[in-house]
């Protein structure tokens, strides 16, 4: 059964796509895991990092995108999920020169519109139900269909909280929340933490021990200033905090660009490779401690939808 990770924060530009791809590269290359990245952001950044602009356009023209996948699954029974994936994405080779198993369900510029269309489809067919919950559950079940084919599925979420982002957070075994250590980011962390734990306010949240929360806050863009340290400590008082802190580095920024010449992970990340290593070690080290949450969610969803 795959471990599902959602990388999410309703705030933009905090490093969600960067962290998604870092985890994908490191878990597939160093960890020899079979990794699938699901790009659920209409900006398609993870797809463009993993395929390059031309590769992503080719995938789109071949109808290998998340929008095509959702639309076809809603409208056509027996859709085969694998046909929407791009195999061996990324520009990394292992030390032996072999490509890691790093596949991609590419993003789509249309995903925001498609969610509205799917909602209307559903509204036509099932009046009287709680349609928003229904849609989120259906999308969640469709995201969960790669359970047996991969070890890890990483979902790069859009900023904000769309239906698909809600679905991804709901089915994830863990939600990784990258944040910039500044005051504006604090409110965004509070909000995503409520969604991840399914509670409505911070009092309810505080009743859940930090060790039992599904989400993990990950400081990014850290420059080592005193004010940042205080703010990160403040986050750690109310939220689970990763041990690793990702520094602001040119090597991490440059890794955003896809290269047509495959490189080792060390060459790709340059001065950021030690950050990637620490992130990899922390996340892979915590994998065995995770109780798969999504299995229960999927079972409950099937029951609710067939009731
Ligand atoms: N640790 C870092 N050091 C240097 N640059 C970084 C770091 N993390 C991310 N960046 C850069 O910051 C920018 C924003 O990162 P990214 O696109 O991953 O954020 P995001 O949260 O996915 O954004 P969006 O909300 O738009 O999807 C990118 O140009 C990326 O290269
Ligand atoms: Mg992004």
mmCIF file of C-alpha atoms and ligand atoms in Angstrom:
data_model
loop_
_atom_site.group_PDB
_atom_site.id
_atom_site.type_symbol
_atom_site.label_atom_id
_atom_site.label_comp_id
_atom_site.label_asym_id
_atom_site.label_seq_id
_atom_site.Cartn_x
_atom_site.Cartn_y
_atom_site.Cartn_z
ATOM 1 C CA UNK A 1 0.000 0.000 0.000
ATOM 2 C CA UNK A 2 1.430 3.364 -1.039
ATOM 3 C CA UNK A 3 2.156 6.114 1.422
ATOM 4 C CA UNK A 4 0.276 9.214 0.281
ATOM 5 C CA UNK A 5 1.894 12.589 0.991
ATOM 6 C CA UNK A 6 0.086 15.878 0.307
ATOM 7 C CA UNK A 7 2.362 18.915 0.134
ATOM 8 C CA UNK A 8 0.008 21.771 0.901
ATOM 9 C CA UNK A 9 -0.306 25.302 2.193
ATOM 10 C CA UNK A 10 -3.006 27.730 1.155
ATOM 11 C CA UNK A 11 -0.267 30.369 0.911
ATOM 12 C CA UNK A 12 1.529 30.645 -2.426
ATOM 13 C CA UNK A 13 5.262 30.635 -3.077
ATOM 14 C CA UNK A 14 6.299 28.773 0.068
ATOM 15 C CA UNK A 15 8.051 25.884 -1.719
ATOM 16 C CA UNK A 16 5.292 23.280 -2.153
ATOM 17 C CA UNK A 17 6.346 22.295 -5.672
ATOM 18 C CA UNK A 18 10.032 22.471 -4.767
ATOM 19 C CA UNK A 19 9.560 20.188 -1.751
ATOM 20 C CA UNK A 20 7.307 17.786 -3.718
ATOM 21 C CA UNK A 21 9.975 17.350 -6.369
ATOM 22 C CA UNK A 22 12.844 17.164 -3.833
ATOM 23 C CA UNK A 23 11.017 14.320 -2.098
ATOM 24 C CA UNK A 24 10.251 12.627 -5.408
ATOM 25 C CA UNK A 25 13.877 12.806 -6.555
ATOM 26 C CA UNK A 26 15.353 11.654 -3.275
ATOM 27 C CA UNK A 27 12.870 8.901 -2.394
ATOM 28 C CA UNK A 28 13.119 7.409 -5.899
ATOM 29 C CA UNK A 29 16.899 7.768 -6.227
ATOM 30 C CA UNK A 30 18.327 7.279 -2.737
ATOM 31 C CA UNK A 31 15.416 5.306 -1.300
ATOM 32 C CA UNK A 32 14.783 3.143 -4.416
ATOM 33 C CA UNK A 33 11.061 3.744 -3.885
ATOM 34 C CA UNK A 34 8.533 3.623 -6.700
ATOM 35 C CA UNK A 35 7.306 7.212 -6.685
ATOM 36 C CA UNK A 36 4.358 8.881 -8.382
ATOM 37 C CA UNK A 37 3.933 12.658 -8.367
ATOM 38 C CA UNK A 38 0.381 13.925 -8.847
ATOM 39 C CA UNK A 39 0.296 17.557 -9.929
ATOM 40 C CA UNK A 40 -2.990 19.071 -8.832
ATOM 41 C CA UNK A 41 -2.075 22.711 -9.396
ATOM 42 C CA UNK A 42 -3.220 24.531 -12.540
ATOM 43 C CA UNK A 43 0.147 26.339 -12.600
ATOM 44 C CA UNK A 44 1.649 22.895 -13.410
ATOM 45 C CA UNK A 45 4.989 23.775 -11.813
ATOM 46 C CA UNK A 46 5.820 20.251 -10.637
ATOM 47 C CA UNK A 47 5.076 18.943 -14.132
ATOM 48 C CA UNK A 48 7.303 21.528 -15.758
ATOM 49 C CA UNK A 49 10.114 20.824 -13.270
ATOM 50 C CA UNK A 50 9.827 17.099 -14.023
ATOM 51 C CA UNK A 51 9.183 17.177 -17.780
ATOM 52 C CA UNK A 52 10.322 20.579 -19.029
ATOM 53 C CA UNK A 53 7.908 22.890 -20.859
ATOM 54 C CA UNK A 54 7.957 20.899 -24.089
ATOM 55 C CA UNK A 55 7.514 17.560 -22.322
ATOM 56 C CA UNK A 56 4.543 18.898 -20.401
ATOM 57 C CA UNK A 57 2.902 20.240 -23.586
ATOM 58 C CA UNK A 58 3.385 16.834 -25.248
ATOM 59 C CA UNK A 59 1.744 15.154 -22.245
ATOM 60 C CA UNK A 60 -1.139 17.613 -22.420
ATOM 61 C CA UNK A 61 -1.621 17.002 -26.149
ATOM 62 C CA UNK A 62 -1.631 13.247 -25.475
ATOM 63 C CA UNK A 63 -4.400 13.813 -22.841
ATOM 64 C CA UNK A 64 -2.124 12.703 -20.038
ATOM 65 C CA UNK A 65 -3.229 15.196 -17.397
ATOM 66 C CA UNK A 66 -5.123 15.172 -14.161
ATOM 67 C CA UNK A 67 -8.086 16.957 -15.770
ATOM 68 C CA UNK A 68 -8.371 14.286 -18.469
ATOM 69 C CA UNK A 69 -8.098 11.617 -15.806
ATOM 70 C CA UNK A 70 -10.873 13.063 -13.636
ATOM 71 C CA UNK A 71 -13.217 13.872 -16.518
ATOM 72 C CA UNK A 72 -12.814 10.436 -18.106
ATOM 73 C CA UNK A 73 -13.258 8.626 -14.803
ATOM 74 C CA UNK A 74 -16.448 10.553 -14.058
ATOM 75 C CA UNK A 75 -17.925 9.989 -17.494
ATOM 76 C CA UNK A 76 -16.570 6.601 -18.595
ATOM 77 C CA UNK A 77 -16.569 3.486 -16.444
ATOM 78 C CA UNK A 78 -13.467 1.255 -16.449
ATOM 79 C CA UNK A 79 -10.971 4.019 -17.141
ATOM 80 C CA UNK A 80 -7.408 2.706 -16.775
ATOM 81 C CA UNK A 81 -5.513 5.087 -14.429
ATOM 82 C CA UNK A 82 -2.036 4.118 -15.710
ATOM 83 C CA UNK A 83 -2.772 5.456 -19.195
ATOM 84 C CA UNK A 84 -2.735 9.031 -17.843
ATOM 85 C CA UNK A 85 0.776 8.787 -16.389
ATOM 86 C CA UNK A 86 4.112 9.862 -17.839
ATOM 87 C CA UNK A 87 6.700 7.239 -16.920
ATOM 88 C CA UNK A 88 10.297 7.981 -15.942
ATOM 89 C CA UNK A 89 9.893 11.714 -15.543
ATOM 90 C CA UNK A 90 12.523 14.007 -14.052
ATOM 91 C CA UNK A 91 16.074 14.752 -15.123
ATOM 92 C CA UNK A 92 17.903 12.612 -12.558
ATOM 93 C CA UNK A 93 19.899 9.422 -12.996
ATOM 94 C CA UNK A 94 21.150 7.210 -10.182
ATOM 95 C CA UNK A 95 24.853 6.617 -9.531
ATOM 96 C CA UNK A 96 24.662 3.492 -11.748
ATOM 97 C CA UNK A 97 23.290 5.605 -14.618
ATOM 98 C CA UNK A 98 19.810 4.054 -14.268
ATOM 99 C CA UNK A 99 16.643 6.127 -14.143
ATOM 100 C CA UNK A 100 14.679 5.894 -10.890
ATOM 101 C CA UNK A 101 10.982 4.964 -10.901
ATOM 102 C CA UNK A 102 9.557 8.468 -10.882
ATOM 103 C CA UNK A 103 6.268 8.756 -12.744
ATOM 104 C CA UNK A 104 3.951 11.708 -13.063
ATOM 105 C CA UNK A 105 0.274 12.456 -13.474
ATOM 106 C CA UNK A 106 0.788 15.827 -15.168
ATOM 107 C CA UNK A 107 -1.035 18.959 -14.173
ATOM 108 C CA UNK A 108 -3.562 20.781 -16.312
ATOM 109 C CA UNK A 109 -4.306 24.468 -16.860
ATOM 110 C CA UNK A 110 -7.989 23.478 -16.840
ATOM 111 C CA UNK A 111 -8.188 21.744 -13.485
ATOM 112 C CA UNK A 112 -10.003 24.647 -11.799
ATOM 113 C CA UNK A 113 -12.705 24.748 -14.500
ATOM 114 C CA UNK A 114 -12.956 20.952 -14.562
ATOM 115 C CA UNK A 115 -13.817 20.862 -10.870
ATOM 116 C CA UNK A 116 -16.799 23.136 -11.581
ATOM 117 C CA UNK A 117 -17.917 20.932 -14.479
ATOM 118 C CA UNK A 118 -17.670 17.778 -12.391
ATOM 119 C CA UNK A 119 -19.677 19.459 -9.661
ATOM 120 C CA UNK A 120 -22.426 20.317 -12.157
ATOM 121 C CA UNK A 121 -22.389 16.751 -13.527
ATOM 122 C CA UNK A 122 -22.870 15.436 -10.048
ATOM 123 C CA UNK A 123 -25.600 17.969 -9.268
ATOM 124 C CA UNK A 124 -27.549 16.700 -12.290
ATOM 125 C CA UNK A 125 -27.454 13.122 -11.094
ATOM 126 C CA UNK A 126 -27.841 13.167 -7.358
ATOM 127 C CA UNK A 127 -30.105 15.949 -6.118
ATOM 128 C CA UNK A 128 -30.527 16.047 -2.358
ATOM 129 C CA UNK A 129 -27.066 14.786 -1.432
ATOM 130 C CA UNK A 130 -24.342 16.825 0.100
ATOM 131 C CA UNK A 131 -22.716 17.462 -3.236
ATOM 132 C CA UNK A 132 -19.547 19.144 -2.079
ATOM 133 C CA UNK A 133 -18.678 16.284 0.255
ATOM 134 C CA UNK A 134 -19.639 13.817 -2.477
ATOM 135 C CA UNK A 135 -17.373 15.456 -5.022
ATOM 136 C CA UNK A 136 -14.472 15.625 -2.619
ATOM 137 C CA UNK A 137 -14.912 11.956 -1.712
ATOM 138 C CA UNK A 138 -15.092 10.870 -5.344
ATOM 139 C CA UNK A 139 -11.978 12.838 -6.248
ATOM 140 C CA UNK A 140 -10.241 11.371 -3.213
ATOM 141 C CA UNK A 141 -11.069 7.822 -4.299
ATOM 142 C CA UNK A 142 -9.733 8.542 -7.783
ATOM 143 C CA UNK A 143 -6.498 9.912 -6.320
ATOM 144 C CA UNK A 144 -6.197 6.771 -4.234
ATOM 145 C CA UNK A 145 -6.196 4.409 -7.212
ATOM 146 C CA UNK A 146 -2.401 4.061 -7.372
ATOM 147 C CA UNK A 147 -2.139 2.328 -4.025
ATOM 148 C CA UNK A 148 -0.671 -0.943 -5.226
ATOM 149 C CA UNK A 149 1.492 0.360 -8.083
ATOM 150 C CA UNK A 150 3.696 2.741 -6.028
ATOM 151 C CA UNK A 151 5.442 2.966 -2.678
ATOM 152 C CA UNK A 152 4.934 6.717 -2.350
ATOM 153 C CA UNK A 153 2.454 9.076 -4.012
ATOM 154 C CA UNK A 154 3.296 12.771 -3.643
ATOM 155 C CA UNK A 155 0.515 15.259 -4.355
ATOM 156 C CA UNK A 156 1.686 18.799 -5.098
ATOM 157 C CA UNK A 157 -1.271 20.958 -4.063
ATOM 158 C CA UNK A 158 -2.243 24.374 -5.409
ATOM 159 C CA UNK A 159 -2.245 27.393 -3.114
ATOM 160 C CA UNK A 160 -5.756 27.937 -1.751
ATOM 161 C CA UNK A 161 -8.231 25.197 -0.943
ATOM 162 C CA UNK A 162 -10.007 23.838 -4.018
ATOM 163 C CA UNK A 163 -12.125 20.661 -4.095
ATOM 164 C CA UNK A 164 -9.139 18.660 -5.311
ATOM 165 C CA UNK A 165 -6.832 20.093 -2.646
ATOM 166 C CA UNK A 166 -9.421 19.237 0.010
ATOM 167 C CA UNK A 167 -9.625 15.728 -1.437
ATOM 168 C CA UNK A 168 -5.832 15.344 -1.486
ATOM 169 C CA UNK A 169 -5.522 16.468 2.139
ATOM 170 C CA UNK A 170 -8.369 14.179 3.170
ATOM 171 C CA UNK A 171 -6.808 11.041 1.673
ATOM 172 C CA UNK A 172 -3.189 11.812 2.586
ATOM 173 C CA UNK A 173 -1.418 9.749 5.226
ATOM 174 C CA UNK A 174 0.723 12.816 5.922
ATOM 175 C CA UNK A 175 0.385 16.476 4.983
ATOM 176 C CA UNK A 176 3.657 18.360 4.626
ATOM 177 C CA UNK A 177 3.246 22.110 5.069
ATOM 178 C CA UNK A 178 6.246 24.127 3.860
ATOM 179 C CA UNK A 179 6.259 27.685 5.192
ATOM 180 C CA UNK A 180 8.377 30.816 5.086
ATOM 181 C CA UNK A 181 9.423 31.979 8.544
ATOM 182 C CA UNK A 182 7.566 35.285 8.531
ATOM 183 C CA UNK A 183 4.496 36.491 10.396
ATOM 184 C CA UNK A 184 2.206 36.426 7.364
ATOM 185 C CA UNK A 185 2.761 32.679 7.138
ATOM 186 C CA UNK A 186 1.500 31.910 10.634
ATOM 187 C CA UNK A 187 -2.175 32.392 9.818
ATOM 188 C CA UNK A 188 -1.905 30.213 6.744
ATOM 189 C CA UNK A 189 -0.402 27.396 8.846
ATOM 190 C CA UNK A 190 -3.272 27.671 11.341
ATOM 191 C CA UNK A 191 -5.801 27.332 8.536
ATOM 192 C CA UNK A 192 -4.248 24.324 6.815
ATOM 193 C CA UNK A 193 -3.803 22.597 10.169
ATOM 194 C CA UNK A 194 -7.560 22.801 10.833
ATOM 195 C CA UNK A 195 -8.307 21.321 7.426
ATOM 196 C CA UNK A 196 -5.738 18.548 7.873
ATOM 197 C CA UNK A 197 -7.157 17.534 11.251
ATOM 198 C CA UNK A 198 -10.817 18.078 10.316
ATOM 199 C CA UNK A 199 -11.520 20.473 13.190
ATOM 200 C CA UNK A 200 -13.089 23.913 13.133
ATOM 201 C CA UNK A 201 -10.988 25.967 15.550
ATOM 202 C CA UNK A 202 -7.640 26.090 17.326
ATOM 203 C CA UNK A 203 -9.151 24.981 20.655
ATOM 204 C CA UNK A 204 -10.302 21.723 19.092
ATOM 205 C CA UNK A 205 -6.932 21.403 17.422
ATOM 206 C CA UNK A 206 -5.065 21.805 20.696
ATOM 207 C CA UNK A 207 -6.927 18.770 22.075
ATOM 208 C CA UNK A 208 -5.075 16.594 19.546
ATOM 209 C CA UNK A 209 -1.524 15.835 20.777
ATOM 210 C CA UNK A 210 1.209 17.089 18.429
ATOM 211 C CA UNK A 211 2.482 13.527 18.034
ATOM 212 C CA UNK A 212 -0.895 12.380 16.669
ATOM 213 C CA UNK A 213 -1.334 15.073 14.041
ATOM 214 C CA UNK A 214 -1.222 14.134 10.374
ATOM 215 C CA UNK A 215 0.515 17.304 9.215
ATOM 216 C CA UNK A 216 4.112 18.435 9.624
ATOM 217 C CA UNK A 217 5.305 22.035 9.245
ATOM 218 C CA UNK A 218 8.534 22.441 7.294
ATOM 219 C CA UNK A 219 10.452 25.737 7.485
ATOM 220 C CA UNK A 220 11.777 26.780 4.088
ATOM 221 C CA UNK A 221 13.851 29.753 2.841
ATOM 222 C CA UNK A 222 15.648 29.852 6.215
ATOM 223 C CA UNK A 223 18.528 32.341 6.340
ATOM 224 C CA UNK A 224 19.438 31.795 9.981
ATOM 225 C CA UNK A 225 18.336 35.183 11.323
ATOM 226 C CA UNK A 226 17.314 35.521 14.978
ATOM 227 C CA UNK A 227 13.769 36.682 14.196
ATOM 228 C CA UNK A 228 13.243 33.620 12.007
ATOM 229 C CA UNK A 229 14.396 31.327 14.784
ATOM 230 C CA UNK A 230 11.859 32.822 17.212
ATOM 231 C CA UNK A 231 9.084 32.502 14.697
ATOM 232 C CA UNK A 232 9.901 28.882 13.919
ATOM 233 C CA UNK A 233 9.938 28.171 17.657
ATOM 234 C CA UNK A 234 6.524 29.834 17.925
ATOM 235 C CA UNK A 235 5.149 27.568 15.191
ATOM 236 C CA UNK A 236 6.550 24.581 17.092
ATOM 237 C CA UNK A 237 4.538 25.496 20.201
ATOM 238 C CA UNK A 238 1.208 24.836 18.474
ATOM 239 C CA UNK A 239 2.084 22.689 15.475
ATOM 240 C CA UNK A 240 4.268 19.648 14.751
ATOM 241 C CA UNK A 241 7.536 20.936 13.333
ATOM 242 C CA UNK A 242 10.036 19.093 11.155
ATOM 243 C CA UNK A 243 13.555 18.751 12.548
ATOM 244 C CA UNK A 244 14.932 19.771 9.166
ATOM 245 C CA UNK A 245 14.891 23.412 8.085
ATOM 246 C CA UNK A 246 15.527 24.094 4.405
ATOM 247 C CA UNK A 247 17.945 26.947 3.831
ATOM 248 C CA UNK A 248 17.561 29.578 1.170
ATOM 249 C CA UNK A 249 20.029 28.303 -1.437
ATOM 250 C CA UNK A 250 20.852 28.909 -5.064
ATOM 251 C CA UNK A 251 21.127 25.148 -5.631
ATOM 252 C CA UNK A 252 17.505 24.667 -4.546
ATOM 253 C CA UNK A 253 16.289 27.582 -6.681
ATOM 254 C CA UNK A 254 18.221 26.310 -9.717
ATOM 255 C CA UNK A 255 16.787 22.802 -9.343
ATOM 256 C CA UNK A 256 13.450 24.307 -10.439
ATOM 257 C CA UNK A 257 14.782 24.258 -14.007
ATOM 258 C CA UNK A 258 14.495 21.004 -15.937
ATOM 259 C CA UNK A 259 17.587 19.922 -17.829
ATOM 260 C CA UNK A 260 17.532 17.900 -21.047
ATOM 261 C CA UNK A 261 20.791 16.226 -19.899
ATOM 262 C CA UNK A 262 20.028 13.859 -16.983
ATOM 263 C CA UNK A 263 22.307 14.469 -13.980
ATOM 264 C CA UNK A 264 22.911 12.894 -10.616
ATOM 265 C CA UNK A 265 20.867 14.281 -7.750
ATOM 266 C CA UNK A 266 24.076 15.746 -6.286
ATOM 267 C CA UNK A 267 24.809 17.659 -9.502
ATOM 268 C CA UNK A 268 21.223 18.871 -9.808
ATOM 269 C CA UNK A 269 20.922 20.301 -6.308
ATOM 270 C CA UNK A 270 24.468 21.618 -5.944
ATOM 271 C CA UNK A 271 24.821 23.466 -2.630
ATOM 272 C CA UNK A 272 21.282 22.384 -1.663
ATOM 273 C CA UNK A 273 21.975 18.644 -1.722
ATOM 274 C CA UNK A 274 22.613 18.446 2.044
ATOM 275 C CA UNK A 275 19.149 19.979 2.623
ATOM 276 C CA UNK A 276 17.605 17.423 0.283
ATOM 277 C CA UNK A 277 19.436 14.647 2.176
ATOM 278 C CA UNK A 278 18.170 15.845 5.565
ATOM 279 C CA UNK A 279 14.615 16.157 4.281
ATOM 280 C CA UNK A 280 14.831 12.693 2.733
ATOM 281 C CA UNK A 281 16.180 11.156 5.938
ATOM 282 C CA UNK A 282 13.513 12.723 8.120
ATOM 283 C CA UNK A 283 10.596 11.814 5.884
ATOM 284 C CA UNK A 284 11.788 8.313 5.025
ATOM 285 C CA UNK A 285 12.647 7.714 8.692
ATOM 286 C CA UNK A 286 9.105 8.607 9.754
ATOM 287 C CA UNK A 287 7.384 6.507 7.100
ATOM 288 C CA UNK A 288 7.236 3.344 9.148
ATOM 289 C CA UNK A 289 5.603 5.261 12.017
ATOM 290 C CA UNK A 290 2.706 6.458 9.895
ATOM 291 C CA UNK A 291 -0.588 4.656 10.296
ATOM 292 C CA UNK A 292 -2.099 4.684 6.847
ATOM 293 C CA UNK A 293 -5.063 6.985 7.242
ATOM 294 C CA UNK A 294 -6.350 6.885 3.717
ATOM 295 C CA UNK A 295 -7.308 3.212 3.791
ATOM 296 C CA UNK A 296 -9.988 4.029 6.382
ATOM 297 C CA UNK A 297 -10.983 7.133 4.478
ATOM 298 C CA UNK A 298 -11.363 5.163 1.243
ATOM 299 C CA UNK A 299 -13.464 2.497 2.967
ATOM 300 C CA UNK A 300 -15.706 5.142 4.576
ATOM 301 C CA UNK A 301 -16.030 6.982 1.273
ATOM 302 C CA UNK A 302 -17.085 3.852 -0.599
ATOM 303 C CA UNK A 303 -19.700 3.205 2.080
ATOM 304 C CA UNK A 304 -20.948 6.807 2.041
ATOM 305 C CA UNK A 305 -21.191 6.966 -1.727
ATOM 306 C CA UNK A 306 -22.965 3.650 -2.082
ATOM 307 C CA UNK A 307 -25.379 4.404 0.802
HETATM 308 N N1 LIG B 1 14.928 26.806 -0.155
HETATM 309 C C1 LIG B 1 14.863 27.552 -1.260
HETATM 310 N N2 LIG B 1 15.923 28.310 -1.647
HETATM 311 C C2 LIG B 1 15.867 29.077 -2.758
HETATM 312 N N3 LIG B 1 14.789 29.164 -3.547
HETATM 313 C C3 LIG B 1 13.702 28.434 -3.220
HETATM 314 C C4 LIG B 1 13.673 27.593 -2.072
HETATM 315 N N4 LIG B 1 12.470 26.987 -2.009
HETATM 316 C C5 LIG B 1 11.774 27.424 -3.086
HETATM 317 N N5 LIG B 1 12.502 28.300 -3.803
HETATM 318 C C6 LIG B 1 12.093 29.050 -4.993
HETATM 319 O O1 LIG B 1 10.942 29.823 -4.623
HETATM 320 C C7 LIG B 1 10.009 29.873 -5.690
HETATM 321 C C8 LIG B 1 8.668 29.350 -5.173
HETATM 322 O O2 LIG B 1 8.810 27.967 -4.868
HETATM 323 P P1 LIG B 1 7.646 26.943 -5.272
HETATM 324 O O3 LIG B 1 7.129 27.218 -6.649
HETATM 325 O O4 LIG B 1 8.138 25.587 -4.960
HETATM 326 O O5 LIG B 1 6.527 27.382 -4.218
HETATM 327 P P2 LIG B 1 4.977 26.919 -4.219
HETATM 328 O O6 LIG B 1 4.540 26.974 -2.811
HETATM 329 O O7 LIG B 1 4.846 25.636 -4.923
HETATM 330 O O8 LIG B 1 4.312 28.081 -5.078
HETATM 331 P P3 LIG B 1 2.786 28.092 -5.584
HETATM 332 O O9 LIG B 1 1.952 28.403 -4.394
HETATM 333 O O10 LIG B 1 2.776 29.183 -6.612
HETATM 334 O O11 LIG B 1 2.488 26.741 -6.146
HETATM 335 C C9 LIG B 1 10.598 29.042 -6.829
HETATM 336 O O12 LIG B 1 11.228 29.913 -7.733
HETATM 337 C C10 LIG B 1 11.635 28.145 -6.147
HETATM 338 O O13 LIG B 1 12.739 27.840 -6.996
HETATM 339 MG MG1 LIG B 2 3.569 25.086 -6.532
#
